[in-house]
């Protein structure tokens, strides 16, 4: 029994995160104890676990899909970009330093394989199944030698690989074929097949292409998921869709009162945890949009300055675009502004930063009586409190330490007039507090907007996760998926030439042993027609009765070590400056 599966993708944003979450929800609804895992994540959207560890928000969302508490084991390595060429490395939930991309991929990453496989081993000892998410594409041949998140972890754990492709952007057949053909024989032996994502139209028109793909690769397609609006919950990076679509369909729900409420979110550089405004977008009658021009603030009832990985850089950006002056005018007119984390720091009087930007002392916008000093130690916390007479929960992720020198207390920050500031992420997910806050905003903005009395952000998220589970259950071959999880990749999958080009040095997992009787035991070197390229007999893509209820046992754990077992960078100076 494999006890796991790696969900890879032909590209970034192919749908790996939501497919992983959907598989987790499908499994847990059938009594399987399941956990998500992503060995290495690059994202500015992060979350704090109950033990005070920082992990990617996508893994926290997947843990919710699996109905388990998120832990650092589920995302042992998190990279938080600070620019085009460097990132903060977060190891086992704690920052260990800044590192250039060249320095990280030049050997540091490879040294972490032992750490990430230890985490995976611990999850496999506790759960019936572990559903892993890859990163980018497994066919990034320039990075294969040091890979620990795609085929590196699949080889180490002997997990079968399901490759997801986004057909909505086109070229999915070429992407599936090319992804497979650019992998080496040992890696190809674990690529079990494909999953088409975001399909619009009649599936019967796609089936001839799926049959031809099978003939070319000997690998079946495990399902065709239809395009579905509003499934981009807890995106890892970028701003490819409106945040409203993250929790609702793209059409704005009608307001509960007479007016809508317009929210403008400043799209600052290195924006982090933009999921903070998802809860606002969930409210009927609240219209959320991202802006980067001063004139776009004119009709906004509330302006949100969100978190950022580069506070001083964001402040410079706001000034260069005229948004800073527009915010100062709003405050003087008593029009609502909310700053969250880095956005809170921007609204203060002064920023002293010798850590993040090393810019020294920089004047803030002066809208709140707060002075910020950046500390090398990062604050990671799950605070609980109250504001506006209602209970609030949140989480904190910041290097800036706030010295609040006046104003009305507001969570850990303050309020002056219609300007609010706090380091707390996620506070708007507290339903009663969000309603009171929006009522205050509407009053200050002169809008006849009334928050709906029954909107539950938690219920909406559960509905979204159930929709993901439904997509898998209704449009994937779940019997075949279960066999992959239980038994591993099919034996004797044919090699698709030309394979990966030779690279200098041994790759991560290059000597990973085959599990007797498991995937790779009869790989591309096995005798017989299948090893020479003939495809095995096709299996049905969508059999009847795809659901199942069965108990499973913990999988055997087979890993090939490469690097230290304990967290660390094996002698690397973790305070190394980005080059």
XYZ file of C-alpha atoms in Angstrom:
579
model
C 0.000 0.000 0.000
C 1.332 3.424 -0.976
C -0.855 5.458 1.347
C -0.353 8.598 -0.677
C -0.468 10.518 -3.915
C 1.407 13.494 -5.381
C -0.731 15.992 -7.293
C 1.573 17.696 -9.792
C 0.723 20.205 -12.497
C 1.749 20.996 -16.028
C 2.153 24.645 -14.967
C 1.710 26.918 -11.990
C -1.972 27.711 -11.391
C -3.098 24.506 -13.117
C -5.283 23.743 -10.107
C -3.015 21.613 -7.903
C -4.099 23.318 -4.662
C -7.839 22.960 -5.226
C -7.546 19.417 -6.619
C -5.522 18.398 -3.552
C -8.158 19.971 -1.314
C -10.937 18.276 -3.277
C -9.320 14.853 -2.933
C -8.856 15.444 0.802
C -12.536 16.392 1.237
C -13.709 13.436 -0.882
C -11.629 11.015 1.193
C -12.573 12.351 4.615
C -16.274 12.219 3.739
C -15.762 8.488 3.250
C -14.145 7.862 6.580
C -10.499 8.011 5.490
C -8.145 9.805 7.864
C -6.216 12.026 5.452
C -3.688 14.867 5.644
C -2.307 17.317 3.048
C 1.411 17.895 2.481
C 3.540 20.279 0.456
C 7.261 19.889 0.984
C 8.127 23.358 -0.251
C 5.818 26.267 -0.903
C 6.570 29.705 -2.332
C 3.866 32.100 -1.237
C 3.198 35.399 0.487
C -0.138 34.067 1.718
C 0.627 32.276 4.961
C -1.099 31.153 8.146
C -0.128 30.558 11.780
C -0.897 27.154 13.279
C -1.976 26.684 16.881
C 1.582 25.777 17.888
C 2.786 29.097 16.439
C 4.276 27.833 13.153
C 3.985 29.668 9.840
C 2.818 27.618 6.843
C 1.243 28.347 3.470
C -2.435 29.274 3.572
C -3.149 26.720 0.855
C -2.024 23.935 3.186
C -4.143 25.370 6.009
C -7.110 25.342 3.622
C -6.344 21.758 2.593
C -6.159 20.749 6.257
C -9.609 22.247 6.722
C -10.760 20.229 3.710
C -9.383 17.130 5.449
C -11.016 18.228 8.739
C -7.737 18.168 10.627
C -5.741 20.810 12.477
C -2.951 22.284 10.295
C 0.621 21.778 11.538
C 4.139 22.643 10.395
C 4.563 19.018 9.247
C 2.206 19.769 6.365
C 4.473 22.476 4.884
C 8.011 22.164 6.266
C 9.613 24.659 3.867
C 7.965 27.993 3.022
C 9.687 30.572 0.814
C 8.409 34.155 1.108
C 9.681 36.300 -1.793
C 11.141 39.664 -0.886
C 11.956 40.593 -4.467
C 12.770 38.995 -7.791
C 15.907 37.241 -6.554
C 15.604 36.512 -2.853
C 13.210 34.984 -0.352
C 12.866 34.508 3.362
C 13.270 30.813 4.174
C 10.775 29.541 6.762
C 11.770 26.103 8.036
C 9.385 24.066 10.183
C 7.317 27.195 10.723
C 10.189 29.485 11.784
C 12.199 31.973 9.679
C 15.856 31.022 9.354
C 17.110 33.800 7.086
C 17.096 35.421 3.667
C 18.616 33.588 0.736
C 19.146 34.242 -2.940
C 17.489 31.931 -5.443
C 20.917 30.890 -6.710
C 22.109 30.102 -3.186
C 18.988 28.090 -2.363
C 18.986 25.998 -5.526
C 22.766 25.706 -5.431
C 22.689 22.954 -2.815
C 20.792 24.327 0.174
C 17.479 22.950 -1.070
C 18.857 19.471 -1.608
C 20.103 19.358 1.983
C 16.505 19.671 3.190
C 15.269 16.415 1.641
C 15.850 14.522 4.893
C 13.804 17.093 6.818
C 10.830 17.036 4.449
C 10.803 13.233 4.216
C 10.879 13.045 8.015
C 7.784 15.265 8.111
C 6.064 13.127 5.507
C 6.991 9.984 7.434
C 5.421 11.385 10.594
C 2.212 12.200 8.734
C 2.120 8.713 7.190
C 2.491 7.146 10.630
C -0.590 9.065 11.813
C -2.912 9.185 8.812
C -4.366 6.587 6.465
C -3.412 8.643 3.418
C -1.333 11.736 2.657
C -2.164 13.818 -0.422
C 0.861 15.823 -1.518
C 0.856 18.910 -3.677
C 3.709 19.623 -6.048
C 4.969 23.061 -7.105
C 5.111 24.576 -10.559
C 5.834 21.732 -12.954
C 7.727 18.474 -12.336
C 9.392 18.954 -15.741
C 11.458 21.996 -14.753
C 14.601 20.222 -15.891
C 16.897 23.041 -14.774
C 15.841 22.424 -11.162
C 15.400 18.644 -11.148
C 18.770 17.924 -9.532
C 17.785 19.732 -6.335
C 14.026 19.100 -6.433
C 12.403 18.208 -3.114
C 8.764 19.056 -3.878
C 7.856 17.268 -7.114
C 9.564 14.114 -8.381
C 12.197 14.325 -5.650
C 9.622 13.700 -2.924
C 7.654 11.250 -5.110
C 10.808 9.185 -5.679
C 11.767 9.306 -2.007
C 8.326 8.158 -0.842
C 7.466 5.974 -3.880
C 4.251 7.941 -4.369
C 2.287 7.762 -7.620
C 1.931 11.088 -9.440
C -1.250 12.552 -10.909
C -0.554 15.427 -13.332
C -3.198 18.184 -13.491
C -3.580 20.335 -16.607
C -5.628 23.509 -17.101
C -7.450 23.030 -20.393
C -9.028 26.483 -20.169
C -5.700 28.115 -21.056
C -5.156 25.724 -23.983
C -2.449 23.282 -24.984
C -3.317 20.681 -22.385
C -2.476 17.632 -24.544
C 0.934 18.999 -25.464
C 1.487 19.905 -21.805
C 0.640 16.405 -20.581
C 2.803 14.741 -23.210
C 5.701 17.187 -22.852
C 5.684 16.990 -19.067
C 5.970 13.207 -19.205
C 8.524 13.133 -22.011
C 10.880 15.511 -20.201
C 11.189 13.232 -17.171
C 13.791 10.534 -16.691
C 12.847 6.834 -16.730
C 12.711 6.501 -12.929
C 10.490 9.556 -12.640
C 8.221 8.459 -15.488
C 7.651 5.128 -13.727
C 5.732 7.060 -11.045
C 3.636 9.258 -13.364
C 0.386 7.320 -13.274
C -1.772 9.576 -15.425
C -3.568 12.854 -15.899
C -6.486 14.954 -14.668
C -8.025 17.601 -16.932
C -9.106 20.732 -15.058
C -11.430 23.649 -15.981
C -13.129 22.057 -18.992
C -16.018 23.879 -20.659
C -18.332 22.037 -23.026
C -19.212 18.492 -24.054
C -16.775 15.914 -22.656
C -17.522 13.558 -25.554
C -15.711 15.992 -27.852
C -12.608 15.649 -25.685
C -12.568 11.858 -25.498
C -10.811 11.216 -28.859
C -7.916 13.354 -27.659
C -7.774 11.487 -24.352
C -7.657 8.190 -26.239
C -4.823 9.463 -28.447
C -2.964 10.716 -25.375
C -3.311 7.252 -23.882
C -1.924 5.711 -27.029
C 1.061 8.071 -26.976
C 1.933 7.757 -23.284
C 0.295 4.555 -22.003
C -1.241 6.642 -19.214
C -4.925 7.102 -18.607
C -6.871 10.213 -17.734
C -8.431 9.938 -14.291
C -11.105 12.555 -14.791
C -12.251 15.746 -16.500
C -13.251 18.444 -14.023
C -15.641 21.090 -15.363
C -14.895 24.791 -15.117
C -16.430 26.105 -11.887
C -16.582 29.738 -10.767
C -15.508 30.827 -7.328
C -13.150 27.994 -6.391
C -9.954 30.049 -5.962
C -9.965 29.864 -2.182
C -6.677 30.698 -0.456
C -4.647 31.202 -3.613
C -0.918 30.835 -3.102
C 0.381 33.737 -5.145
C -0.517 36.447 -7.559
C -3.757 38.246 -8.208
C -5.217 36.380 -11.140
C -8.855 36.564 -10.088
C -10.932 39.011 -8.136
C -11.105 38.247 -4.455
C -14.873 38.297 -4.651
C -14.641 35.133 -6.719
C -12.724 33.474 -3.905
C -15.839 33.067 -1.779
C -18.781 33.874 -4.027
C -19.740 33.523 -7.653
C -18.587 36.468 -9.730
C -22.007 38.137 -9.548
C -22.326 40.302 -6.440
C -25.121 39.176 -4.140
C -27.808 41.863 -3.694
C -27.437 44.081 -0.629
C -29.424 43.430 2.511
C -30.090 47.167 2.853
C -30.669 49.910 0.287
C -27.045 50.525 -0.777
C -24.026 48.520 -1.758
C -20.704 49.125 -0.029
C -17.639 49.641 -2.243
C -14.256 48.444 -0.942
C -10.996 49.362 -2.690
C -7.892 47.350 -1.811
C -4.547 48.965 -2.645
C -2.596 46.412 -4.695
C 0.731 47.150 -2.996
C 3.952 45.402 -4.077
C 4.697 42.054 -2.398
C 1.123 41.967 -1.119
C 0.695 39.257 1.514
C -2.418 37.593 2.865
C -4.786 39.350 0.497
C -7.211 36.649 1.657
C -7.967 39.028 4.552
C -10.625 40.682 2.381
C -12.318 37.431 1.372
C -14.671 37.793 4.328
C -15.681 41.276 3.157
C -16.352 39.922 -0.318
C -18.578 37.227 1.204
C -21.037 39.827 2.465
C -24.098 40.439 0.251
C -23.861 43.899 -1.274
C -20.137 44.393 -0.643
C -18.154 45.003 -3.840
C -14.394 44.381 -3.493
C -11.877 45.443 -6.113
C -8.106 45.945 -6.273
C -6.780 49.339 -7.313
C -3.449 50.909 -8.231
C -4.477 54.481 -9.150
C -5.479 57.366 -6.903
C -8.642 58.176 -8.873
C -9.962 54.683 -8.144
C -10.300 55.595 -4.463
C -12.760 58.403 -5.185
C -15.966 56.344 -4.987
C -14.728 53.815 -2.400
C -16.582 53.650 0.901
C -13.658 51.806 2.509
C -10.015 51.631 1.445
C -7.952 48.702 2.706
C -4.159 48.873 2.768
C -3.277 45.164 3.044
C -0.279 43.302 4.366
C 2.996 43.308 2.475
C 6.386 41.631 2.652
C 7.962 45.019 1.829
C 6.513 47.776 4.008
C 8.931 50.525 2.935
C 8.655 49.460 -0.708
C 4.859 49.604 -0.464
C 5.047 53.059 1.125
C 7.243 54.304 -1.737
C 4.834 52.787 -4.264
C 1.837 54.505 -2.639
C 3.624 57.856 -2.792
C 4.790 57.463 -6.383
C 1.256 56.695 -7.577
C -0.481 59.444 -5.650
C -2.321 56.934 -3.499
C -0.591 58.182 -0.333
C -1.942 61.710 -0.850
C -5.387 60.291 -1.570
C -5.297 58.323 1.706
C -4.284 61.442 3.655
C -7.185 63.365 2.099
C -9.607 60.566 2.965
C -8.526 60.594 6.589
C -8.937 64.365 6.794
C -12.462 64.045 5.372
C -13.390 61.297 7.867
C -13.694 58.627 5.176
C -12.861 55.047 6.265
C -9.405 53.496 5.868
C -8.255 50.138 7.281
C -4.600 49.115 7.468
C -3.721 45.473 8.119
C -0.226 44.382 9.191
C 2.153 46.049 6.697
C -0.703 48.377 5.765
C -1.061 49.315 9.437
C 2.651 50.087 9.590
C 2.385 52.346 6.519
C -0.323 54.432 8.226
C 1.900 55.200 11.229
C 4.175 58.146 11.935
C 7.567 56.533 11.518
C 9.164 53.253 10.439
C 12.589 52.186 11.643
C 13.697 49.321 9.430
C 17.161 47.780 9.571
C 15.800 44.283 8.870
C 13.457 44.057 5.888
C 14.472 46.952 3.599
C 17.425 48.233 5.670
C 16.209 51.724 4.783
C 16.706 53.046 8.313
C 14.188 55.626 9.550
C 11.384 56.430 7.092
C 8.388 58.701 7.646
C 5.012 56.976 7.415
C 1.747 58.593 6.311
C 1.104 59.904 9.823
C -2.543 58.883 9.959
C -2.142 56.914 13.192
C -0.046 57.729 16.310
C 2.155 54.655 15.909
C 5.892 54.135 15.522
C 7.190 50.894 14.034
C 10.540 49.284 14.720
C 11.500 46.171 12.787
C 12.865 43.326 14.894
C 14.833 40.367 13.537
C 12.571 38.036 15.519
C 9.263 37.422 13.765
C 6.019 37.611 15.741
C 3.907 34.504 15.065
C 0.757 34.324 17.158
C -2.930 33.391 17.263
C -4.458 36.225 19.334
C -7.992 36.314 20.688
C -9.679 39.492 21.884
C -12.572 41.844 21.276
C -13.282 45.002 19.311
C -16.406 47.089 18.772
C -17.978 45.042 21.536
C -17.629 41.728 19.684
C -15.234 38.743 20.033
C -12.429 38.548 17.484
C -9.846 35.920 16.534
C -6.893 36.413 14.229
C -3.264 35.580 13.554
C -0.080 37.655 13.460
C 2.925 37.370 11.112
C 5.251 40.371 11.262
C 8.712 41.677 12.093
C 7.471 45.182 12.877
C 6.897 46.038 16.547
C 4.267 48.734 17.095
C 4.633 51.474 19.693
C 1.078 52.826 19.894
C 1.127 56.365 21.343
C -2.500 57.373 21.260
C -5.857 56.887 19.615
C -8.618 54.517 20.605
C -7.488 50.893 21.147
C -8.372 48.615 18.246
C -7.216 45.014 18.576
C -3.420 45.392 18.974
C -3.413 48.692 17.082
C -5.525 51.810 17.276
C -8.232 53.903 15.710
C -8.316 57.631 15.024
C -11.597 58.833 13.563
C -12.383 56.658 10.558
C -8.851 55.248 10.276
C -8.216 51.807 11.799
C -4.978 49.851 12.011
C -4.062 46.389 13.310
C -1.445 43.659 12.876
C -4.161 40.982 13.087
C -4.804 39.019 9.910
C -8.087 37.133 9.655
C -10.004 39.347 12.073
C -12.745 39.989 9.510
C -13.582 36.275 9.484
C -15.199 36.787 12.920
C -18.793 37.256 11.782
C -20.236 39.470 14.538
C -17.187 41.764 14.525
C -17.259 42.037 10.728
C -20.913 43.084 10.786
C -20.265 45.751 13.423
C -17.232 47.019 11.518
C -19.146 47.259 8.231
C -21.987 49.088 9.983
C -19.408 51.627 11.272
C -17.960 51.990 7.781
C -21.404 52.505 6.236
C -22.245 55.151 8.822
C -18.982 57.038 8.236
C -19.394 56.740 4.451
C -23.021 57.891 4.551
C -24.289 54.706 2.940
C -27.640 53.061 3.658
C -25.957 49.702 3.775
C -27.006 47.081 6.300
C -24.882 43.957 6.885
C -26.809 40.726 6.432
C -27.541 39.216 9.852
C -26.866 35.604 8.884
C -23.678 35.576 6.766
C -21.290 32.973 8.172
C -17.846 33.020 6.607
C -17.048 29.608 8.119
C -20.168 28.077 6.569
C -19.334 29.606 3.185
C -15.843 28.110 3.305
C -17.242 24.696 4.176
C -19.633 24.964 1.254
C -16.713 25.743 -1.052
C -14.700 22.800 0.238
C -17.696 20.513 -0.231
C -17.973 21.775 -3.819
C -14.361 20.755 -4.356
C -15.105 17.314 -2.947
C -18.163 17.066 -5.198
C -16.063 17.860 -8.281
C -13.748 14.952 -7.510
C -16.534 12.547 -6.602
C -18.705 13.368 -9.613
C -16.116 13.886 -12.355
C -13.079 11.775 -11.459
C -12.655 8.005 -11.498
C -12.529 7.668 -7.733
C -12.147 3.887 -7.780
C -8.996 4.275 -9.853
C -7.770 7.162 -7.676
C -8.189 5.012 -4.613
C -6.157 2.221 -6.198
C -3.354 4.710 -6.827
C -3.405 5.828 -3.202
C -3.567 2.275 -1.911
C -1.283 0.431 -4.332
C 0.928 3.019 -6.029
C 1.510 3.669 -9.721
C 0.624 0.866 -12.160
C 3.511 -1.496 -12.865
C 5.183 -1.375 -16.257
C 4.215 2.093 -17.424
C 5.966 2.672 -20.763
C 8.833 5.106 -21.193
C 8.008 8.179 -23.288
C 11.103 9.432 -25.149
C 13.267 11.430 -25.116
C 13.347 11.648 -21.297
C 15.270 14.144 -19.212
C 18.617 15.418 -20.476
C 21.669 14.328 -18.507
C 22.683 16.767 -15.776
C 25.982 16.922 -13.914
C 25.864 15.393 -10.432
C 23.433 12.958 -8.886
C 19.884 14.207 -8.553
C 17.791 14.166 -5.430
C 16.335 10.697 -5.165
C 18.552 9.461 -7.995
C 19.253 6.235 -6.126
C 15.812 5.894 -4.555
C 15.115 2.152 -4.277
C 12.090 0.460 -5.729
C 9.554 -0.953 -3.336
C 9.172 -4.701 -3.989
C 5.928 -5.203 -5.823
C 5.272 -1.472 -5.962
C 5.650 1.334 -8.475
C 9.013 1.132 -10.156
C 9.574 -2.579 -9.372
C 9.078 -3.255 -13.050
C 9.959 0.095 -14.516
C 11.149 1.073 -17.978
C 13.900 -1.555 -17.938
C 11.506 -4.444 -17.365
C 11.147 -7.084 -20.054
C 8.047 -7.367 -22.164
C 6.135 -5.295 -24.742
C 4.900 -2.701 -22.233
C 8.459 -1.651 -21.437
C 9.115 -1.117 -25.146
C 6.327 1.431 -25.503
C 3.167 -0.618 -26.059
C 0.359 0.705 -23.888
C -1.479 -1.605 -21.493
C -5.142 -2.290 -22.064
C -7.199 0.851 -21.450
C -9.288 1.163 -18.321
C -12.644 2.967 -18.222
C -12.362 6.669 -17.470
C -15.658 7.087 -15.633
C -17.001 3.802 -14.242
C -20.336 3.569 -12.512
C -20.416 3.575 -8.731
C -17.201 5.482 -8.090
C -17.785 5.975 -4.364
C -16.368 3.664 -1.735
C -16.353 3.119 2.000
C -13.472 1.116 3.396
C -10.984 1.258 6.205
C -7.288 1.543 5.464
C -4.121 0.817 7.363
C -1.090 3.052 7.696
C 1.249 2.686 4.743
C 4.782 1.330 5.054
C 7.276 4.166 5.044
C 10.193 3.825 2.660
C 12.502 6.820 2.225
C 15.893 7.425 0.704
C 17.844 9.848 2.886
C 19.650 12.848 1.494
C 20.509 15.407 4.148
C 20.038 15.855 7.865
C 17.023 14.478 9.671
C 16.781 17.434 12.019
C 15.587 20.810 10.699
C 18.458 22.930 9.497
C 20.444 23.919 6.465
C 23.371 21.601 7.200
C 26.011 24.171 7.989
C 24.586 26.974 5.855
C 24.835 30.446 7.347
C 21.138 31.132 7.572
C 21.743 34.868 7.907
C 23.417 34.922 4.496
C 22.431 38.064 2.634
C 20.631 37.791 -0.694
C 23.132 38.097 -3.463
